[in-house]
Structure formats: C-alpha cells, structure tokens
Amino acid sequence: MNKPDAAPDDLLLRLRDFHSDYFPLHQQRFQDLVAQGQHPKTLFIGCSDSRLVPYLLTGAAPGELFLVRNVGAFVPPYDQSHGLHGTMAAIEFAVLSLKVERIIVCGHSHCGAIRTAYEGAPDEAVALKAWLKLVDEALLPVQPSREALRRTEQRAVVLQLERLMDYPMVRRAAEAGHLSLHGWHYVIEEGEVHVFDAEQGAFVPASLASHSGTGPYHPYVEHDGQILSDG
Ligand SMILES: [Zn+2]
C-alpha cells in the first residue's frame, strides 16, 4: 500500500485531471443527464479491443451511447435459459427500457477474437473457448490469411446482426420501424469504418457510403443523414 505522501501514480493523476480540467467544462451536461436520466438512442455492441474507441469514432457525447463490449462483439443466440448472459441483458434493457432506435455491432481489423477462433485459445481459457464458438459459423475453411481474417471479421458482424433479429423484442421493434441494425467493420490502420449495406450484401467504406448502414431485414432511413443526433 502506498503511503499517503507517495507520488500519485499515472492513473490517479488522470482521474484528478478529469475532475479538475474536463468536468468543469461539461458539468452542466453531466448534471442534466443525472436530472433527466439517460436517453441514448444507440446501443453500441463493440469488441473489447482497446484500439476501438466508440466515442471517438462517432463523435458521441456523454449520454449518447449505451455500450456493451465483449470479446469479438458477439451476440449470444437468444435462448430461454435465463443464464448469466450479460450481453443479452444489455440488449433487453436497451430495447425494452431505453427504447434505443439503433443497434450498432462493431467489429474491427486485426481482431484477436477472430484470430484466436482460428488458432485456438489456451487450454486454461475455458470460458473464452466456449465464447469463441459464437463465431464458428463465420469461419472460412481456409488458412487464416490476412484476407481471410478480414472477411471473417465482416462475416462475424453480419452473423451477429442475424442473431439480433432472433431476439423477439429486437425483431418486433425493427419490424415496426422503430429500430434499425447497423453492422460496422472498423479498419484501425485506415481510420475508417466500413458499413454493412444489406442491399448490396457488402461492407462499404463510410467515405463512399450513402448511409451509416442497414442490417438484415430492415432498411432504415435516417431523418437527418446522421447516425447520431447532434444534440
Ligand atoms: Zn476484436
């Protein structure tokens, strides 16, 4: 244990910086979010990878993204087992209680989850091995070349969108036109998200895309052409 007069560690310094530098500039927003509660319009399901920074990618402000992150950005198949499925619980809460208007599933280039699905996890990683089975259907019967990994990462995103549509509350909201599904593949080294276009059945770079992506079954028309509200 550090003595009270020990030099603060780096992380403690960052906490102090947030409180002293960032917070005073945005204090009103945070206090409004407490007084009025959160009303995010977007559920963002992203890989846990440290290089994927959803708030940077989307320019979102506090209160705009309801986040769930896991290894690979996977969506467990909907089942009635009532097990301890954190990702399922987050989806149910976001759709039923928060009534989000869009769900983004965001994979990325150089995803360790996808690579490990091909190469195998350490024997001791029992939960990880089981979890990675969620991407089995997206794996290709080839050696995991750079190109194959890229394709698999994208196939995995589409697979999760399809699984989402098996959630009754997701399907209901999507079919009623209240919810859209977006599949994204973030290419870290290019700084660009490729969005899944259900009509083309392909991922299109955001710089060339005409919308932020529509998932299976439900074409979504943005009112203002923005994935996130400005407000
Ligand atoms: Zn990843």
PDB file of C-alpha atoms and ligand atoms in Angstrom:
ATOM      1  CA  MET A   1       0.000   0.000   0.000  1.00  0.00           C
ATOM      2  CA  ASN A   2       1.263   3.465  -0.899  1.00  0.00           C
ATOM      3  CA  LYS A   3       1.992   5.887   1.868  1.00  0.00           C
ATOM      4  CA  PRO A   4      -0.233   8.963   1.763  1.00  0.00           C
ATOM      5  CA  ASP A   5       2.730  11.130   0.779  1.00  0.00           C
ATOM      6  CA  ALA A   6       3.838   8.812  -2.038  1.00  0.00           C
ATOM      7  CA  ALA A   7       3.834  10.304  -5.514  1.00  0.00           C
ATOM      8  CA  PRO A   8       0.478   9.719  -7.195  1.00  0.00           C
ATOM      9  CA  ASP A   9       0.519   7.095  -9.909  1.00  0.00           C
ATOM     10  CA  ASP A  10      -0.299   7.899 -13.525  1.00  0.00           C
ATOM     11  CA  LEU A  11      -3.857   6.698 -13.320  1.00  0.00           C
ATOM     12  CA  LEU A  12      -4.575   8.739 -10.220  1.00  0.00           C
ATOM     13  CA  LEU A  13      -3.213  11.801 -11.995  1.00  0.00           C
ATOM     14  CA  ARG A  14      -5.598  11.177 -14.880  1.00  0.00           C
ATOM     15  CA  LEU A  15      -8.546  10.891 -12.506  1.00  0.00           C
ATOM     16  CA  ARG A  16      -7.579  14.209 -10.987  1.00  0.00           C
ATOM     17  CA  ASP A  17      -7.224  15.768 -14.442  1.00  0.00           C
ATOM     18  CA  PHE A  18     -10.722  14.620 -15.392  1.00  0.00           C
ATOM     19  CA  HIS A  19     -12.164  16.154 -12.263  1.00  0.00           C
ATOM     20  CA  SER A  20     -10.212  19.411 -12.414  1.00  0.00           C
ATOM     21  CA  ASP A  21      -9.925  20.039 -16.178  1.00  0.00           C
ATOM     22  CA  TYR A  22     -12.616  18.192 -18.146  1.00  0.00           C
ATOM     23  CA  PHE A  23     -15.534  18.072 -15.774  1.00  0.00           C
ATOM     24  CA  PRO A  24     -15.872  21.818 -15.078  1.00  0.00           C
ATOM     25  CA  LEU A  25     -16.218  22.456 -18.832  1.00  0.00           C
ATOM     26  CA  HIS A  26     -19.005  19.887 -19.207  1.00  0.00           C
ATOM     27  CA  GLN A  27     -20.552  19.999 -15.767  1.00  0.00           C
ATOM     28  CA  GLN A  28     -23.972  21.136 -16.955  1.00  0.00           C
ATOM     29  CA  ARG A  29     -24.294  18.268 -19.403  1.00  0.00           C
ATOM     30  CA  PHE A  30     -23.484  15.679 -16.779  1.00  0.00           C
ATOM     31  CA  GLN A  31     -25.870  17.238 -14.298  1.00  0.00           C
ATOM     32  CA  ASP A  32     -28.635  17.359 -16.895  1.00  0.00           C
ATOM     33  CA  LEU A  33     -28.034  13.691 -17.631  1.00  0.00           C
ATOM     34  CA  VAL A  34     -28.497  12.964 -13.945  1.00  0.00           C
ATOM     35  CA  ALA A  35     -31.565  15.166 -13.545  1.00  0.00           C
ATOM     36  CA  GLN A  36     -33.278  13.981 -16.712  1.00  0.00           C
ATOM     37  CA  GLY A  37     -31.819  10.483 -16.862  1.00  0.00           C
ATOM     38  CA  GLN A  38     -30.096   8.947 -19.826  1.00  0.00           C
ATOM     39  CA  HIS A  39     -31.878   8.690 -23.150  1.00  0.00           C
ATOM     40  CA  PRO A  40     -29.321   7.210 -25.523  1.00  0.00           C
ATOM     41  CA  LYS A  41     -30.653   6.412 -28.976  1.00  0.00           C
ATOM     42  CA  THR A  42     -27.935   3.940 -29.779  1.00  0.00           C
ATOM     43  CA  LEU A  43     -26.900   0.593 -28.388  1.00  0.00           C
ATOM     44  CA  PHE A  44     -23.294   0.027 -29.414  1.00  0.00           C
ATOM     45  CA  ILE A  45     -22.107  -3.571 -29.236  1.00  0.00           C
ATOM     46  CA  GLY A  46     -18.368  -3.472 -29.760  1.00  0.00           C
ATOM     47  CA  CYS A  47     -15.336  -5.662 -29.369  1.00  0.00           C
ATOM     48  CA  SER A  48     -13.395  -5.077 -26.166  1.00  0.00           C
ATOM     49  CA  ASP A  49     -10.260  -4.302 -28.165  1.00  0.00           C
ATOM     50  CA  SER A  50      -8.511  -1.247 -26.708  1.00  0.00           C
ATOM     51  CA  ARG A  51      -7.998   0.261 -30.148  1.00  0.00           C
ATOM     52  CA  LEU A  52     -11.714   0.548 -30.782  1.00  0.00           C
ATOM     53  CA  VAL A  53     -12.892   3.803 -29.196  1.00  0.00           C
ATOM     54  CA  PRO A  54     -16.616   4.220 -29.908  1.00  0.00           C
ATOM     55  CA  TYR A  55     -16.902   7.775 -28.638  1.00  0.00           C
ATOM     56  CA  LEU A  56     -14.049   8.922 -30.871  1.00  0.00           C
ATOM     57  CA  LEU A  57     -15.410   7.139 -33.948  1.00  0.00           C
ATOM     58  CA  THR A  58     -18.911   8.504 -33.632  1.00  0.00           C
ATOM     59  CA  GLY A  59     -18.189  11.875 -32.089  1.00  0.00           C
ATOM     60  CA  ALA A  60     -20.692  10.990 -29.411  1.00  0.00           C
ATOM     61  CA  ALA A  61     -21.049  12.961 -26.208  1.00  0.00           C
ATOM     62  CA  PRO A  62     -21.764  11.511 -22.767  1.00  0.00           C
ATOM     63  CA  GLY A  63     -25.270  10.095 -22.681  1.00  0.00           C
ATOM     64  CA  GLU A  64     -25.411   9.177 -26.380  1.00  0.00           C
ATOM     65  CA  LEU A  65     -24.155   5.599 -26.473  1.00  0.00           C
ATOM     66  CA  PHE A  66     -25.346   2.667 -24.415  1.00  0.00           C
ATOM     67  CA  LEU A  67     -22.327   0.410 -24.607  1.00  0.00           C
ATOM     68  CA  VAL A  68     -21.839  -3.282 -24.297  1.00  0.00           C
ATOM     69  CA  ARG A  69     -18.464  -4.687 -25.142  1.00  0.00           C
ATOM     70  CA  ASN A  70     -17.174  -8.197 -25.190  1.00  0.00           C
ATOM     71  CA  VAL A  71     -14.509 -10.304 -26.849  1.00  0.00           C
ATOM     72  CA  GLY A  72     -15.324 -10.161 -30.555  1.00  0.00           C
ATOM     73  CA  ALA A  73     -18.508  -8.048 -30.331  1.00  0.00           C
ATOM     74  CA  PHE A  74     -20.619 -11.200 -30.306  1.00  0.00           C
ATOM     75  CA  VAL A  75     -24.333 -11.568 -29.669  1.00  0.00           C
ATOM     76  CA  PRO A  76     -25.277 -14.813 -27.923  1.00  0.00           C
ATOM     77  CA  PRO A  77     -28.113 -16.724 -29.569  1.00  0.00           C
ATOM     78  CA  TYR A  78     -31.419 -15.844 -27.979  1.00  0.00           C
ATOM     79  CA  ASP A  79     -32.472 -18.602 -25.620  1.00  0.00           C
ATOM     80  CA  GLN A  80     -34.755 -19.080 -22.690  1.00  0.00           C
ATOM     81  CA  SER A  81     -32.104 -20.449 -20.353  1.00  0.00           C
ATOM     82  CA  HIS A  82     -32.153 -17.312 -18.185  1.00  0.00           C
ATOM     83  CA  GLY A  83     -28.450 -17.761 -17.621  1.00  0.00           C
ATOM     84  CA  LEU A  84     -25.979 -15.055 -16.703  1.00  0.00           C
ATOM     85  CA  HIS A  85     -25.793 -13.562 -20.162  1.00  0.00           C
ATOM     86  CA  GLY A  86     -24.532 -10.016 -19.693  1.00  0.00           C
ATOM     87  CA  THR A  87     -24.761  -9.128 -23.365  1.00  0.00           C
ATOM     88  CA  MET A  88     -28.317 -10.458 -23.623  1.00  0.00           C
ATOM     89  CA  ALA A  89     -29.317  -8.466 -20.550  1.00  0.00           C
ATOM     90  CA  ALA A  90     -27.872  -5.298 -22.077  1.00  0.00           C
ATOM     91  CA  ILE A  91     -29.774  -5.858 -25.333  1.00  0.00           C
ATOM     92  CA  GLU A  92     -33.041  -6.441 -23.487  1.00  0.00           C
ATOM     93  CA  PHE A  93     -32.550  -3.354 -21.333  1.00  0.00           C
ATOM     94  CA  ALA A  94     -31.562  -1.145 -24.268  1.00  0.00           C
ATOM     95  CA  VAL A  95     -34.509  -2.172 -26.426  1.00  0.00           C
ATOM     96  CA  LEU A  96     -37.259  -2.613 -23.826  1.00  0.00           C
ATOM     97  CA  SER A  97     -36.405   0.098 -21.298  1.00  0.00           C
ATOM     98  CA  LEU A  98     -34.257   2.654 -23.098  1.00  0.00           C
ATOM     99  CA  LYS A  99     -36.060   2.082 -26.394  1.00  0.00           C
ATOM    100  CA  VAL A 100     -32.972   2.720 -28.461  1.00  0.00           C
ATOM    101  CA  GLU A 101     -33.534   3.480 -32.139  1.00  0.00           C
ATOM    102  CA  ARG A 102     -30.494   1.711 -33.487  1.00  0.00           C
ATOM    103  CA  ILE A 103     -28.148  -1.089 -32.613  1.00  0.00           C
ATOM    104  CA  ILE A 104     -24.604  -0.999 -33.952  1.00  0.00           C
ATOM    105  CA  VAL A 105     -22.495  -4.150 -33.987  1.00  0.00           C
ATOM    106  CA  CYS A 106     -18.896  -3.063 -34.461  1.00  0.00           C
ATOM    107  CA  GLY A 107     -16.076  -5.435 -35.278  1.00  0.00           C
ATOM    108  CA  HIS A 108     -12.668  -4.338 -36.436  1.00  0.00           C
ATOM    109  CA  SER A 109      -9.493  -5.196 -38.301  1.00  0.00           C
ATOM    110  CA  HIS A 110      -6.808  -7.308 -36.600  1.00  0.00           C
ATOM    111  CA  CYS A 111      -9.374  -8.684 -34.157  1.00  0.00           C
ATOM    112  CA  GLY A 112      -7.729 -11.025 -31.690  1.00  0.00           C
ATOM    113  CA  ALA A 113     -11.007 -12.835 -31.091  1.00  0.00           C
ATOM    114  CA  ILE A 114     -11.307 -13.808 -34.745  1.00  0.00           C
ATOM    115  CA  ARG A 115      -7.670 -14.842 -34.975  1.00  0.00           C
ATOM    116  CA  THR A 116      -7.975 -16.903 -31.800  1.00  0.00           C
ATOM    117  CA  ALA A 117     -11.097 -18.579 -33.143  1.00  0.00           C
ATOM    118  CA  TYR A 118      -8.889 -19.989 -35.911  1.00  0.00           C
ATOM    119  CA  GLU A 119      -5.786 -20.660 -33.828  1.00  0.00           C
ATOM    120  CA  GLY A 120      -7.367 -21.853 -30.597  1.00  0.00           C
ATOM    121  CA  ALA A 121      -7.336 -20.347 -27.109  1.00  0.00           C
ATOM    122  CA  PRO A 122      -5.099 -21.546 -24.256  1.00  0.00           C
ATOM    123  CA  ASP A 123      -6.476 -24.665 -22.556  1.00  0.00           C
ATOM    124  CA  GLU A 124      -6.988 -22.804 -19.309  1.00  0.00           C
ATOM    125  CA  ALA A 125      -9.232 -20.235 -21.014  1.00  0.00           C
ATOM    126  CA  VAL A 126     -12.345 -22.360 -20.676  1.00  0.00           C
ATOM    127  CA  ALA A 127     -14.830 -19.503 -20.899  1.00  0.00           C
ATOM    128  CA  LEU A 128     -13.024 -17.943 -23.849  1.00  0.00           C
ATOM    129  CA  LYS A 129     -13.076 -21.223 -25.766  1.00  0.00           C
ATOM    130  CA  ALA A 130     -16.809 -21.544 -25.204  1.00  0.00           C
ATOM    131  CA  TRP A 131     -17.416 -17.900 -26.091  1.00  0.00           C
ATOM    132  CA  LEU A 132     -15.489 -18.144 -29.369  1.00  0.00           C
ATOM    133  CA  LYS A 133     -17.842 -20.875 -30.556  1.00  0.00           C
ATOM    134  CA  LEU A 134     -20.246 -18.000 -31.188  1.00  0.00           C
ATOM    135  CA  VAL A 135     -18.260 -17.165 -34.312  1.00  0.00           C
ATOM    136  CA  ASP A 136     -17.861 -20.697 -35.662  1.00  0.00           C
ATOM    137  CA  GLU A 137     -20.459 -20.139 -38.360  1.00  0.00           C
ATOM    138  CA  ALA A 138     -18.482 -17.198 -39.752  1.00  0.00           C
ATOM    139  CA  LEU A 139     -15.152 -19.038 -40.044  1.00  0.00           C
ATOM    140  CA  LEU A 140     -13.901 -19.924 -43.503  1.00  0.00           C
ATOM    141  CA  PRO A 141     -12.498 -23.352 -44.394  1.00  0.00           C
ATOM    142  CA  VAL A 142      -9.142 -21.848 -45.301  1.00  0.00           C
ATOM    143  CA  GLN A 143      -5.853 -20.871 -43.729  1.00  0.00           C
ATOM    144  CA  PRO A 144      -6.355 -17.627 -41.797  1.00  0.00           C
ATOM    145  CA  SER A 145      -4.560 -15.310 -44.197  1.00  0.00           C
ATOM    146  CA  ARG A 146      -4.821 -11.569 -43.758  1.00  0.00           C
ATOM    147  CA  GLU A 147      -7.602 -11.506 -46.346  1.00  0.00           C
ATOM    148  CA  ALA A 148      -9.437 -14.442 -44.779  1.00  0.00           C
ATOM    149  CA  LEU A 149      -9.281 -12.809 -41.368  1.00  0.00           C
ATOM    150  CA  ARG A 150     -10.700  -9.585 -42.786  1.00  0.00           C
ATOM    151  CA  ARG A 151     -13.545 -11.441 -44.457  1.00  0.00           C
ATOM    152  CA  THR A 152     -14.239 -13.408 -41.308  1.00  0.00           C
ATOM    153  CA  GLU A 153     -14.356 -10.260 -39.207  1.00  0.00           C
ATOM    154  CA  GLN A 154     -17.008  -8.892 -41.546  1.00  0.00           C
ATOM    155  CA  ARG A 155     -18.939 -12.163 -41.743  1.00  0.00           C
ATOM    156  CA  ALA A 156     -18.941 -12.237 -37.936  1.00  0.00           C
ATOM    157  CA  VAL A 157     -20.606  -8.818 -37.810  1.00  0.00           C
ATOM    158  CA  VAL A 158     -23.378  -9.930 -40.160  1.00  0.00           C
ATOM    159  CA  LEU A 159     -23.857 -13.124 -38.157  1.00  0.00           C
ATOM    160  CA  GLN A 160     -24.443 -11.069 -35.010  1.00  0.00           C
ATOM    161  CA  LEU A 161     -26.999  -8.902 -36.822  1.00  0.00           C
ATOM    162  CA  GLU A 162     -28.859 -12.032 -37.838  1.00  0.00           C
ATOM    163  CA  ARG A 163     -28.771 -13.288 -34.249  1.00  0.00           C
ATOM    164  CA  LEU A 164     -30.119  -9.973 -33.026  1.00  0.00           C
ATOM    165  CA  MET A 165     -33.183 -10.486 -35.195  1.00  0.00           C
ATOM    166  CA  ASP A 166     -33.888 -13.678 -33.219  1.00  0.00           C
ATOM    167  CA  TYR A 167     -34.449 -11.566 -30.102  1.00  0.00           C
ATOM    168  CA  PRO A 168     -38.231 -11.098 -30.009  1.00  0.00           C
ATOM    169  CA  MET A 169     -38.049  -7.525 -28.746  1.00  0.00           C
ATOM    170  CA  VAL A 170     -35.492  -6.615 -31.419  1.00  0.00           C
ATOM    171  CA  ARG A 171     -37.481  -8.165 -34.249  1.00  0.00           C
ATOM    172  CA  ARG A 172     -40.684  -6.557 -33.026  1.00  0.00           C
ATOM    173  CA  ALA A 173     -39.142  -3.079 -32.846  1.00  0.00           C
ATOM    174  CA  ALA A 174     -37.326  -3.498 -36.164  1.00  0.00           C
ATOM    175  CA  GLU A 175     -40.418  -4.670 -37.977  1.00  0.00           C
ATOM    176  CA  ALA A 176     -42.421  -1.813 -36.500  1.00  0.00           C
ATOM    177  CA  GLY A 177     -39.851   0.596 -37.923  1.00  0.00           C
ATOM    178  CA  HIS A 178     -38.635   1.807 -34.541  1.00  0.00           C
ATOM    179  CA  LEU A 179     -35.247   0.144 -34.595  1.00  0.00           C
ATOM    180  CA  SER A 180     -32.520  -0.283 -37.161  1.00  0.00           C
ATOM    181  CA  LEU A 181     -29.493  -2.537 -37.122  1.00  0.00           C
ATOM    182  CA  HIS A 182     -26.095  -1.361 -38.257  1.00  0.00           C
ATOM    183  CA  GLY A 183     -23.095  -3.594 -38.931  1.00  0.00           C
ATOM    184  CA  TRP A 184     -19.736  -1.867 -38.851  1.00  0.00           C
ATOM    185  CA  HIS A 185     -16.197  -3.033 -39.504  1.00  0.00           C
ATOM    186  CA  TYR A 186     -13.614  -0.548 -38.275  1.00  0.00           C
ATOM    187  CA  VAL A 187     -10.290  -0.638 -40.073  1.00  0.00           C
ATOM    188  CA  ILE A 188      -7.943   0.626 -37.419  1.00  0.00           C
ATOM    189  CA  GLU A 189      -4.975   1.411 -39.645  1.00  0.00           C
ATOM    190  CA  GLU A 190      -7.091   3.391 -42.105  1.00  0.00           C
ATOM    191  CA  GLY A 191      -9.187   5.187 -39.535  1.00  0.00           C
ATOM    192  CA  GLU A 192     -12.343   4.272 -41.391  1.00  0.00           C
ATOM    193  CA  VAL A 193     -15.489   2.364 -40.575  1.00  0.00           C
ATOM    194  CA  HIS A 194     -16.913   0.188 -43.344  1.00  0.00           C
ATOM    195  CA  VAL A 195     -20.666  -0.067 -43.006  1.00  0.00           C
ATOM    196  CA  PHE A 196     -22.688  -3.090 -43.946  1.00  0.00           C
ATOM    197  CA  ASP A 197     -25.151  -2.416 -46.715  1.00  0.00           C
ATOM    198  CA  ALA A 198     -27.814  -5.114 -46.616  1.00  0.00           C
ATOM    199  CA  GLU A 199     -28.985  -4.382 -50.149  1.00  0.00           C
ATOM    200  CA  GLN A 200     -25.510  -4.740 -51.614  1.00  0.00           C
ATOM    201  CA  GLY A 201     -24.601  -7.500 -49.172  1.00  0.00           C
ATOM    202  CA  ALA A 202     -21.252  -5.778 -48.750  1.00  0.00           C
ATOM    203  CA  PHE A 203     -19.297  -3.506 -46.478  1.00  0.00           C
ATOM    204  CA  VAL A 204     -18.816  -0.035 -47.913  1.00  0.00           C
ATOM    205  CA  PRO A 205     -16.258   2.494 -46.628  1.00  0.00           C
ATOM    206  CA  ALA A 206     -18.001   5.311 -44.791  1.00  0.00           C
ATOM    207  CA  SER A 207     -16.405   7.816 -47.171  1.00  0.00           C
ATOM    208  CA  LEU A 208     -18.275   6.195 -50.074  1.00  0.00           C
ATOM    209  CA  ALA A 209     -21.434   5.023 -48.310  1.00  0.00           C
ATOM    210  CA  SER A 210     -24.755   6.800 -48.608  1.00  0.00           C
ATOM    211  CA  HIS A 211     -25.880   5.865 -45.106  1.00  0.00           C
ATOM    212  CA  SER A 212     -24.453   4.544 -41.872  1.00  0.00           C
ATOM    213  CA  GLY A 213     -25.563   1.028 -42.630  1.00  0.00           C
ATOM    214  CA  THR A 214     -28.653  -1.080 -42.572  1.00  0.00           C
ATOM    215  CA  GLY A 215     -28.745  -4.540 -41.167  1.00  0.00           C
ATOM    216  CA  PRO A 216     -30.686  -7.550 -42.381  1.00  0.00           C
ATOM    217  CA  TYR A 217     -34.394  -7.327 -42.908  1.00  0.00           C
ATOM    218  CA  HIS A 218     -34.969  -3.698 -42.236  1.00  0.00           C
ATOM    219  CA  PRO A 219     -33.862  -0.802 -44.425  1.00  0.00           C
ATOM    220  CA  TYR A 220     -33.523   2.264 -42.282  1.00  0.00           C
ATOM    221  CA  VAL A 221     -33.889   5.841 -43.447  1.00  0.00           C
ATOM    222  CA  GLU A 222     -32.157   8.431 -41.334  1.00  0.00           C
ATOM    223  CA  HIS A 223     -34.105  11.645 -40.933  1.00  0.00           C
ATOM    224  CA  ASP A 224     -31.057  13.837 -40.939  1.00  0.00           C
ATOM    225  CA  GLY A 225     -28.458  11.604 -42.527  1.00  0.00           C
ATOM    226  CA  GLN A 226     -26.631  11.317 -39.231  1.00  0.00           C
ATOM    227  CA  ILE A 227     -26.008   8.205 -37.241  1.00  0.00           C
ATOM    228  CA  LEU A 228     -26.105  10.212 -34.060  1.00  0.00           C
ATOM    229  CA  SER A 229     -28.151  13.223 -33.172  1.00  0.00           C
ATOM    230  CA  ASP A 230     -26.295  16.481 -32.853  1.00  0.00           C
ATOM    231  CA  GLY A 231     -27.995  17.345 -29.605  1.00  0.00           C
TER     232      GLY A 231
HETATM  233 ZN    ZN B   1     -11.645  -7.597 -31.512  1.00  0.00          ZN
END
